[in-house]
Tab-separated table of C-alpha atoms in Angstrom:
chain	number	residue	atom	x	y	z
E	8	MET	CA	0.000	0.000	0.000
E	9	THR	CA	1.179	3.488	-0.852
E	10	SER	CA	0.374	6.308	1.547
E	11	PRO	CA	-2.476	8.641	0.495
E	12	ALA	CA	-0.145	11.647	0.741
E	13	ASP	CA	2.361	10.092	-1.675
E	14	VAL	CA	-0.395	9.164	-4.098
E	15	GLU	CA	-1.907	12.646	-4.010
E	16	THR	CA	1.515	14.166	-4.647
E	17	ALA	CA	2.155	11.802	-7.565
E	18	VAL	CA	-1.243	12.532	-9.131
E	19	ALA	CA	-0.722	16.283	-8.689
E	20	ASP	CA	2.712	16.051	-10.328
E	21	ALA	CA	1.291	13.950	-13.157
E	22	HIS	CA	-1.484	16.495	-13.666
E	23	ARG	CA	0.938	19.397	-13.798
E	24	GLN	CA	3.431	17.690	-16.094
E	25	GLY	CA	1.324	15.337	-18.175
E	26	TRP	CA	-2.256	16.593	-18.470
E	27	ALA	CA	-1.765	18.074	-21.930
E	28	LEU	CA	-0.010	15.013	-23.337
E	29	VAL	CA	-2.629	12.634	-21.940
E	30	LEU	CA	-5.433	14.793	-23.337
E	31	ALA	CA	-3.765	15.097	-26.736
E	32	ALA	CA	-3.430	11.325	-27.047
E	33	THR	CA	-7.007	10.721	-25.830
E	34	ALA	CA	-8.484	13.331	-28.144
E	35	ARG	CA	-7.120	11.501	-31.177
E	36	VAL	CA	-9.218	8.505	-30.159
E	37	ALA	CA	-12.323	10.304	-28.881
E	38	ARG	CA	-12.544	12.848	-31.702
E	39	ASP	CA	-14.508	15.028	-29.295
E	40	LEU	CA	-13.006	17.561	-26.906
E	41	ASP	CA	-15.633	17.229	-24.178
E	42	LEU	CA	-15.449	13.431	-24.248
E	43	ALA	CA	-11.647	13.450	-24.221
E	44	GLU	CA	-11.523	15.842	-21.294
E	45	GLU	CA	-14.084	13.770	-19.375
E	46	CYS	CA	-12.123	10.560	-19.968
E	47	VAL	CA	-8.861	12.133	-18.834
E	48	GLN	CA	-10.499	13.462	-15.670
E	49	GLU	CA	-11.850	9.969	-14.943
E	50	ALA	CA	-8.379	8.491	-15.479
E	51	TYR	CA	-6.852	10.864	-12.931
E	52	ALA	CA	-9.628	10.055	-10.466
E	53	ALA	CA	-9.044	6.335	-10.981
E	54	ALA	CA	-5.321	6.811	-10.354
E	55	LEU	CA	-6.013	7.955	-6.799
E	56	ALA	CA	-7.534	4.574	-5.917
E	57	SER	CA	-5.434	2.320	-8.124
E	58	TRP	CA	-2.046	3.768	-7.194
E	59	ALA	CA	-2.874	3.532	-3.487
E	60	SER	CA	-3.357	-0.239	-3.753
E	61	ASP	CA	-1.019	-1.163	-6.618
E	62	GLY	CA	1.702	1.418	-6.126
E	63	ILE	CA	2.700	4.439	-8.189
E	64	PRO	CA	3.690	3.338	-11.723
E	65	ASN	CA	7.153	4.048	-13.091
E	66	ASN	CA	5.597	6.069	-15.913
E	67	PRO	CA	2.477	7.811	-14.569
E	68	ALA	CA	1.763	9.607	-17.855
E	69	ALA	CA	1.707	6.311	-19.778
E	70	TRP	CA	-0.617	4.728	-17.199
E	71	LEU	CA	-2.991	7.689	-17.386
E	72	THR	CA	-2.904	7.769	-21.188
E	73	ILE	CA	-3.835	4.093	-21.461
E	74	ALA	CA	-6.612	4.486	-18.886
E	75	ALA	CA	-8.055	7.571	-20.583
E	76	LYS	CA	-7.854	6.036	-24.071
E	77	ARG	CA	-9.659	2.906	-22.911
E	78	ARG	CA	-12.472	5.023	-21.513
E	79	ALA	CA	-12.664	6.958	-24.767
E	80	MET	CA	-12.769	3.781	-26.849
E	81	ASP	CA	-15.515	2.345	-24.627
E	82	ALA	CA	-17.539	5.527	-25.018
E	83	VAL	CA	-17.139	5.526	-28.802
E	84	ARG	CA	-18.118	1.838	-28.988
E	85	ARG	CA	-21.238	2.516	-26.913
E	86	GLU	CA	-22.146	5.342	-29.264
E	87	GLN	CA	-21.603	3.127	-32.315
E	88	THR	CA	-23.742	0.386	-30.763
E	89	PHE	CA	-26.449	2.923	-30.013
E	90	ARG	CA	-26.448	4.051	-33.637
E	91	SER	CA	-26.582	0.496	-34.968
E	92	LYS	CA	-29.733	-0.233	-32.936
E	93	LEU	CA	-31.569	2.791	-34.314
E	94	PRO	CA	-32.108	1.973	-38.003
E	95	LEU	CA	-34.123	5.133	-38.597
E	96	LEU	CA	-31.197	7.302	-37.604
E	97	VAL	CA	-29.307	8.638	-40.576
E	98	VAL	CA	-25.672	7.799	-39.980
E	99	PRO	CA	-23.146	9.901	-41.898
E	100	GLU	CA	-20.627	8.023	-43.981
E	101	GLU	CA	-17.239	7.364	-42.495
E	102	THR	CA	-14.614	9.819	-43.560
E	103	LYS	CA	-10.892	9.625	-43.747
E	104	ASP	CA	-10.816	11.716	-40.555
E	105	GLU	CA	-12.234	8.868	-38.451
E	106	VAL	CA	-9.943	6.493	-36.591
E	107	ALA	CA	-10.748	2.888	-35.733
E	108	VAL	CA	-11.360	2.791	-32.006
E	109	ASP	CA	-9.754	-0.628	-31.636
E	110	GLU	CA	-6.383	0.821	-32.555
E	111	PRO	CA	-5.484	4.012	-30.696
E	112	ALA	CA	-3.919	6.518	-33.042
E	113	SER	CA	-0.202	7.010	-32.746
E	114	VAL	CA	2.249	9.397	-34.292
E	115	GLU	CA	3.458	8.036	-37.592
E	116	PRO	CA	6.873	8.861	-39.085
E	117	GLY	CA	5.183	10.718	-41.927
E	118	ASP	CA	3.036	12.961	-39.717
E	119	LEU	CA	3.470	16.646	-40.495
E	120	VAL	CA	3.620	17.541	-36.797
E	121	PRO	CA	5.482	14.874	-34.823
E	122	ASP	CA	4.866	16.457	-31.401
E	123	GLU	CA	1.576	15.247	-29.882
E	124	ARG	CA	0.870	18.468	-28.006
E	125	LEU	CA	1.671	20.702	-30.998
E	126	ARG	CA	-0.589	18.527	-33.154
E	127	LEU	CA	-3.515	19.228	-30.823
E	128	ILE	CA	-2.739	22.955	-30.785
E	129	PHE	CA	-2.961	23.047	-34.588
E	130	MET	CA	-6.206	21.070	-34.416
E	131	CYS	CA	-7.798	23.440	-31.887
E	132	CYS	CA	-6.762	26.554	-33.803
E	133	HIS	CA	-9.487	26.021	-36.399
E	134	PRO	CA	-10.326	29.133	-38.484
E	135	ALA	CA	-14.058	28.544	-37.923
E	136	LEU	CA	-13.545	29.705	-34.335
E	137	ALA	CA	-12.838	33.289	-33.328
E	138	GLN	CA	-9.137	33.710	-32.625
E	139	GLU	CA	-9.665	34.515	-28.953
E	140	ALA	CA	-11.711	31.315	-28.620
E	141	GLN	CA	-8.953	29.352	-30.353
E	142	LEU	CA	-6.343	30.713	-27.954
E	143	ALA	CA	-8.403	30.278	-24.794
E	144	LEU	CA	-9.649	26.787	-25.628
E	145	THR	CA	-6.163	25.586	-26.530
E	146	LEU	CA	-4.578	27.026	-23.405
E	147	ARG	CA	-7.172	25.282	-21.257
E	148	LEU	CA	-7.396	21.906	-22.937
E	149	VAL	CA	-3.935	21.432	-24.410
E	150	CYS	CA	-1.733	23.353	-22.028
E	151	GLY	CA	-3.620	22.827	-18.776
E	152	VAL	CA	-3.817	26.526	-17.852
E	153	THR	CA	-6.708	27.210	-15.471
E	154	THR	CA	-9.750	29.138	-16.641
E	155	ALA	CA	-9.053	31.790	-13.988
E	156	ASP	CA	-5.505	32.365	-15.263
E	157	ILE	CA	-6.693	32.466	-18.877
E	158	ALA	CA	-9.272	35.062	-17.883
E	159	ARG	CA	-6.511	37.169	-16.349
E	160	ALA	CA	-4.489	36.912	-19.556
E	161	PHE	CA	-7.454	38.161	-21.601
E	162	LEU	CA	-8.436	40.788	-18.995
E	163	VAL	CA	-11.964	39.418	-18.481
E	164	SER	CA	-13.785	37.772	-15.589
E	165	GLU	CA	-13.551	34.029	-15.018
E	166	PRO	CA	-17.300	33.397	-15.710
E	167	THR	CA	-17.013	35.325	-18.984
E	168	MET	CA	-14.047	33.250	-20.107
E	169	ALA	CA	-15.714	29.978	-19.051
E	170	ALA	CA	-18.773	30.895	-21.115
E	171	ARG	CA	-16.642	31.700	-24.158
E	172	MET	CA	-14.860	28.355	-24.001
E	173	THR	CA	-18.157	26.504	-23.615
E	174	ARG	CA	-19.515	28.239	-26.713
E	175	ALA	CA	-16.355	27.365	-28.641
E	176	LYS	CA	-16.636	23.663	-27.787
E	177	LYS	CA	-20.325	23.675	-28.731
E	178	LYS	CA	-19.462	25.276	-32.063
E	179	ILE	CA	-16.881	22.569	-32.752
E	180	SER	CA	-19.545	19.939	-32.104
E	181	ALA	CA	-22.432	21.663	-33.879
E	182	ALA	CA	-20.422	22.585	-36.968
E	183	ARG	CA	-18.949	19.058	-37.100
E	184	ILE	CA	-15.476	20.528	-37.366
E	185	PRO	CA	-13.227	17.545	-38.215
E	186	PHE	CA	-10.908	16.699	-35.370
E	187	ARG	CA	-7.823	16.095	-37.463
E	188	LEU	CA	-4.443	17.585	-38.159
E	189	PRO	CA	-4.716	20.158	-40.945
E	190	GLY	CA	-2.934	19.463	-44.210
E	191	ALA	CA	0.328	21.136	-45.149
E	192	ALA	CA	-1.491	23.830	-47.122
E	193	GLU	CA	-3.638	24.707	-44.083
E	194	LEU	CA	-0.810	25.100	-41.561
E	195	PRO	CA	0.162	28.696	-42.494
E	196	ASP	CA	-3.447	29.867	-41.997
E	197	ARG	CA	-3.378	28.551	-38.429
E	198	LEU	CA	0.140	29.715	-37.631
E	199	ARG	CA	-0.873	33.073	-36.172
E	200	ALA	CA	-3.125	31.435	-33.588
E	201	VAL	CA	-0.551	28.741	-32.783
E	202	LEU	CA	2.103	31.412	-32.200
E	203	GLY	CA	-0.338	33.233	-29.944
E	204	VAL	CA	-0.973	30.095	-27.894
E	205	ILE	CA	2.727	29.437	-27.342
E	206	HIS	CA	3.346	33.093	-26.467
E	207	LEU	CA	0.495	33.197	-23.951
E	208	LEU	CA	1.647	29.886	-22.486
E	209	PHE	CA	5.111	31.351	-21.945
E	210	THR	CA	3.640	34.519	-20.449
E	211	ALA	CA	1.572	32.471	-17.975
E	212	GLY	CA	4.747	30.668	-16.939
E	213	HIS	CA	7.157	33.602	-16.935
E	214	THR	CA	4.971	35.439	-14.439
E	215	ALA	CA	2.309	33.129	-13.044
E	216	PRO	CA	-1.055	34.932	-12.883
E	217	SER	CA	-1.703	33.392	-9.457
E	218	GLY	CA	-0.007	31.289	-6.806
E	219	ALA	CA	3.032	31.588	-4.566
E	220	SER	CA	5.845	31.280	-7.130
E	221	LEU	CA	6.730	34.020	-9.578
E	222	VAL	CA	7.612	31.511	-12.310
E	223	ARG	CA	5.908	28.303	-13.409
E	224	THR	CA	8.892	26.534	-14.908
E	225	ASP	CA	6.749	23.729	-16.328
E	226	LEU	CA	4.857	26.180	-18.551
E	227	VAL	CA	8.009	28.073	-19.545
E	228	ASP	CA	9.842	24.879	-20.489
E	229	GLN	CA	6.784	23.585	-22.329
E	230	SER	CA	6.473	26.769	-24.401
E	231	LEU	CA	10.183	26.777	-25.266
E	232	ARG	CA	10.001	23.170	-26.412
E	233	LEU	CA	6.918	23.857	-28.527
E	234	ALA	CA	8.614	26.895	-30.096
E	235	ARG	CA	11.633	24.774	-31.025
E	236	VAL	CA	9.468	22.022	-32.531
E	237	LEU	CA	7.517	24.644	-34.475
E	238	ARG	CA	10.747	26.104	-35.834
E	239	GLU	CA	11.807	22.649	-37.038
E	240	LEU	CA	8.403	22.258	-38.677
E	241	MET	CA	8.371	25.718	-40.327
E	242	PRO	CA	12.037	26.872	-40.496
E	243	ASP	CA	11.428	29.587	-43.085
E	244	GLU	CA	8.779	31.478	-41.097
E	245	ARG	CA	10.345	34.646	-39.686
E	246	GLU	CA	7.716	35.036	-36.968
E	247	VAL	CA	8.449	31.520	-35.720
E	248	ARG	CA	12.104	32.504	-35.340
E	249	GLY	CA	11.020	35.743	-33.706
E	250	LEU	CA	8.860	33.983	-31.142
E	251	LEU	CA	11.621	31.538	-30.206
E	252	ALA	CA	14.064	34.437	-29.903
E	253	GLN	CA	11.694	36.386	-27.659
E	254	LEU	CA	11.185	33.413	-25.374
E	255	LEU	CA	14.909	32.673	-25.165
E	256	VAL	CA	16.051	36.204	-24.399
E	257	THR	CA	13.268	36.796	-21.873
E	258	ASP	CA	13.842	33.505	-20.061
E	259	ALA	CA	17.603	34.149	-19.952
E	260	ARG	CA	16.945	36.242	-16.797
E	261	ARG	CA	15.089	33.477	-14.966
E	262	ALA	CA	17.724	32.910	-12.253
E	263	THR	CA	17.887	36.590	-11.237
E	264	ARG	CA	14.246	37.636	-11.083
E	265	VAL	CA	13.947	36.950	-7.352
E	266	ASP	CA	16.539	37.197	-4.586
E	267	ALA	CA	17.613	34.474	-2.148
E	268	ASP	CA	14.523	35.183	-0.019
E	269	GLY	CA	12.147	34.923	-2.978
E	270	ARG	CA	11.522	38.664	-3.243
E	271	LEU	CA	10.919	40.147	-6.692
E	272	LEU	CA	13.853	42.044	-8.193
E	273	ARG	CA	13.253	44.767	-10.752
E	274	LEU	CA	15.193	44.630	-14.009
E	275	GLU	CA	17.516	47.395	-12.857
E	276	ASP	CA	18.409	45.436	-9.694
E	277	GLN	CA	19.162	42.082	-11.322
E	278	ASP	CA	22.699	40.676	-11.595
E	279	ARG	CA	23.323	40.674	-15.346
E	280	SER	CA	26.442	38.527	-14.995
E	281	LEU	CA	24.162	35.590	-14.110
E	282	TRP	CA	22.002	35.837	-17.228
E	283	ASP	CA	22.102	32.938	-19.697
E	284	ARG	CA	24.498	34.236	-22.337
E	285	SER	CA	24.137	31.221	-24.625
E	286	ALA	CA	20.377	31.731	-24.807
E	287	MET	CA	20.903	35.440	-25.484
E	288	ALA	CA	23.385	34.676	-28.267
E	289	GLU	CA	21.003	32.190	-29.880
E	290	ALA	CA	18.208	34.756	-29.666
E	291	HIS	CA	20.438	37.430	-31.220
E	292	ASP	CA	21.141	35.246	-34.275
E	293	LEU	CA	17.437	34.477	-34.675
E	294	ILE	CA	16.579	38.183	-34.460
E	295	VAL	CA	19.170	39.115	-37.092
E	296	ASP	CA	17.690	36.460	-39.420
E	297	GLY	CA	14.188	37.709	-38.678
E	298	LEU	CA	15.028	41.322	-39.487
E	299	ARG	CA	16.226	40.373	-42.973
E	300	GLY	CA	13.962	40.319	-45.974
E	301	GLY	CA	11.219	42.853	-45.396
E	302	ARG	CA	9.223	44.471	-42.650
E	303	PRO	CA	9.496	42.551	-39.362
E	304	GLY	CA	6.407	41.205	-37.649
E	305	ARG	CA	5.160	41.320	-34.089
E	306	TYR	CA	7.329	38.605	-32.568
E	307	VAL	CA	10.560	39.658	-34.259
E	308	LEU	CA	10.050	43.215	-32.974
E	309	GLN	CA	9.211	42.041	-29.462
E	310	ALA	CA	12.352	39.913	-29.488
E	311	ALA	CA	14.435	42.870	-30.668
E	312	ILE	CA	13.106	45.022	-27.816
E	313	ALA	CA	13.803	42.319	-25.230
E	314	SER	CA	17.283	41.847	-26.671
E	315	LEU	CA	18.086	45.564	-26.353
E	316	TYR	CA	17.136	45.422	-22.677
E	317	ALA	CA	19.255	42.315	-22.154
E	318	GLU	CA	22.368	43.349	-24.046
E	319	ALA	CA	22.749	46.758	-22.376
E	320	PRO	CA	25.653	46.937	-19.881
E	321	SER	CA	23.221	48.276	-17.244
E	322	TYR	CA	19.627	49.368	-16.937
E	323	HIS	CA	20.455	53.060	-17.156
E	324	HIS	CA	22.752	52.501	-20.155
E	325	THR	CA	19.938	50.906	-22.159
E	326	ASP	CA	19.383	52.451	-25.591
E	327	TRP	CA	16.041	53.929	-24.590
E	328	PRO	CA	15.477	56.027	-27.747
E	329	GLN	CA	15.951	52.937	-29.900
E	330	ILE	CA	13.497	51.006	-27.719
E	331	VAL	CA	10.892	53.751	-28.158
E	332	THR	CA	11.446	53.569	-31.926
E	333	LEU	CA	10.975	49.787	-31.905
E	334	TYR	CA	7.811	50.139	-29.833
E	335	ASP	CA	6.468	52.621	-32.398
E	336	GLU	CA	7.109	50.065	-35.141
E	337	LEU	CA	5.526	47.319	-33.023
E	338	LEU	CA	2.404	49.413	-32.455
E	339	SER	CA	2.061	49.861	-36.207
E	340	VAL	CA	1.925	46.090	-36.780
E	341	TRP	CA	0.225	45.142	-33.509
E	342	PRO	CA	-1.790	48.068	-32.052
E	343	SER	CA	-2.220	46.595	-28.587
E	344	PRO	CA	-2.899	48.720	-25.477
E	345	VAL	CA	-0.482	46.473	-23.559
E	346	VAL	CA	2.276	47.397	-26.021
E	347	ALA	CA	1.370	51.061	-25.613
E	348	LEU	CA	1.618	50.702	-21.831
E	349	ASN	CA	5.006	48.982	-22.013
E	350	ARG	CA	6.186	51.788	-24.288
E	351	THR	CA	5.505	54.341	-21.541
E	352	VAL	CA	8.331	52.854	-19.439
E	353	ALA	CA	10.830	53.625	-22.196
E	354	VAL	CA	9.229	57.047	-22.787
E	355	SER	CA	9.752	57.896	-19.109
E	356	MET	CA	13.492	57.270	-19.534
E	357	VAL	CA	13.679	59.431	-22.672
E	358	ALA	CA	11.189	62.250	-22.062
E	359	GLY	CA	10.660	61.985	-18.301
E	360	PRO	CA	7.979	60.460	-16.056
E	361	GLU	CA	5.524	63.338	-16.522
E	362	GLN	CA	5.267	62.757	-20.267
E	363	ALA	CA	4.879	59.023	-19.705
E	364	LEU	CA	2.177	59.655	-17.096
E	365	LYS	CA	0.103	61.540	-19.668
E	366	GLN	CA	0.191	58.503	-21.932
E	367	VAL	CA	-0.803	56.220	-19.045
E	368	ALA	CA	-3.748	58.529	-18.324
E	369	ALA	CA	-4.861	58.194	-21.955
E	370	LEU	CA	-4.738	54.391	-21.637
E	371	GLU	CA	-6.802	54.602	-18.442
E	372	LYS	CA	-9.416	56.622	-20.282
E	373	ASP	CA	-9.388	54.088	-23.125
E	374	GLY	CA	-10.705	51.486	-20.679
E	375	ARG	CA	-9.357	48.299	-22.243
E	376	LEU	CA	-6.768	47.829	-19.468
E	377	THR	CA	-9.180	48.277	-16.567
E	378	ARG	CA	-8.380	44.794	-15.224
E	379	TYR	CA	-4.661	44.898	-16.071
E	380	GLN	CA	-2.616	45.147	-12.873
E	381	TYR	CA	0.480	46.564	-14.550
E	382	LEU	CA	-1.260	49.792	-15.546
E	383	PRO	CA	-1.718	51.078	-11.956
E	384	ALA	CA	1.669	49.562	-11.017
E	385	ILE	CA	3.470	51.551	-13.726
E	386	LYS	CA	1.396	54.607	-12.870
E	387	ALA	CA	2.396	54.292	-9.208
E	388	ASP	CA	6.087	54.133	-10.099
E	389	LEU	CA	5.816	57.213	-12.310
E	390	LEU	CA	3.944	59.132	-9.603
E	391	GLN	CA	6.550	58.113	-7.022
E	392	ARG	CA	9.333	59.393	-9.268
E	393	LEU	CA	7.481	62.709	-9.519
E	394	GLY	CA	7.245	62.945	-5.726
E	395	ARG	CA	3.455	62.515	-5.670
E	396	SER	CA	3.444	59.976	-2.840
E	397	GLU	CA	-0.247	60.157	-1.952
E	398	ASP	CA	-1.357	59.527	-5.538
E	399	ALA	CA	1.260	56.784	-5.852
E	400	SER	CA	-0.166	55.054	-2.760
E	401	ILE	CA	-3.630	54.992	-4.305
E	402	ALA	CA	-2.245	53.502	-7.515
E	403	TYR	CA	-0.293	50.843	-5.624
E	404	CYS	CA	-3.490	49.862	-3.783
E	405	GLN	CA	-5.287	49.523	-7.120
E	406	ALA	CA	-2.486	47.325	-8.451
E	407	LEU	CA	-2.649	45.126	-5.341
E	408	GLU	CA	-6.374	44.560	-5.821
E	409	LEU	CA	-5.788	43.293	-9.365
E	410	THR	CA	-2.694	41.160	-8.708
E	411	GLY	CA	-3.033	37.437	-8.006
E	412	ASN	CA	0.602	36.350	-7.804
E	413	ASP	CA	1.918	36.295	-4.219
E	414	THR	CA	5.465	37.341	-5.150
E	415	GLU	CA	4.228	40.347	-7.085
E	416	ARG	CA	1.798	41.232	-4.297
E	417	ALA	CA	4.626	41.178	-1.764
E	418	PHE	CA	6.674	43.493	-3.989
E	419	LEU	CA	3.797	45.959	-4.382
E	420	ALA	CA	3.041	45.854	-0.648
E	421	GLU	CA	6.681	46.608	0.117
E	422	ARG	CA	6.666	49.595	-2.243
E	423	LEU	CA	3.462	50.839	-0.653
E	424	ALA	CA	4.868	50.427	2.859
E	425	GLY	CA	7.967	52.369	1.792
E	426	LEU	CA	5.778	55.283	0.715
E	427	HIS	CA	3.938	55.237	4.038
E	428	ARG	CA	7.226	55.226	5.981
E	429	ALA	CA	8.465	58.136	3.919
């Protein structure tokens, strides 16, 4: 017998590390997202009882995959039996998209996308769905990100996001969208959404929307691996190179983002000698390749901005005017209010905090960043630099109300306490 505590820990670890892979494998058998998710949930529930009596398997993910697939095959067989006993029911002809339930689908050497998880991402990013629905549904089902954290990423409430994902799954079912890997000619049309999924997955790992730890290394590592597989699949796509470069250069600072006590360190306070130089060098080469041959896209420009921050000898010796110029170019290809907010930090270093504060005020009036915690956080910093402590305190309180990550909350609370002491 294995202790309940050990079993619970093993199941939790398997959920964190293997949920997406188990779901991806099960979905290829079930051909239905709701059914696949239900079967995977049942497999994890069964593991709690089975592992307590039989012991924790050497490969938990394989055990869970087999258990979930068997449930999916049983469900499909029951459905087929049900159809066969209702002769008046019009049964659609089998298509090449259907897989025999007796033989669980596996990755063949000739598959266009050899990575199981990336295959499912391409499947979920169907053009019949709105792009936001594609991104949210894929993050939840394929990447295992919670609905609450996805809602934070999209700056909406959790019930709103849950409703959107439910509608997306219903549309997949109602429209009979084939649950298959798109052909080679279809991949470029889905690339934008796939890039968005990997980027949002990295963002959710780089700074976890909730929880005690600043970084979720499992999500960061997962996104980096997916970006590398995608580059192997589509080596000539500049935006694929740009995304990988952005992830590499941003993650190069991982070891210095908190101090020995787990407290958040701002970019200007981090020890640059500890940054991952090999990752930065690889990113630099990818950026140079991405800047060749025409106007750069969103991810190449974001990577170039991150690289300028990283390659500067110090925070104050950063080429701030060049960063503002790159942000202007980025806004022209991706007019996002988040990009405009990030630009204000560079503007404050070039034109002063007062000018940047005016731009933050315009973004507040715009209203799209009402739920975005970094807007009041940046505003508070600008107000503090201008000596407006009382207004800065109010802004820090607003940022605290919107922030779910414990490490970030502790940082904001410390800044607020410093203002009160002053």
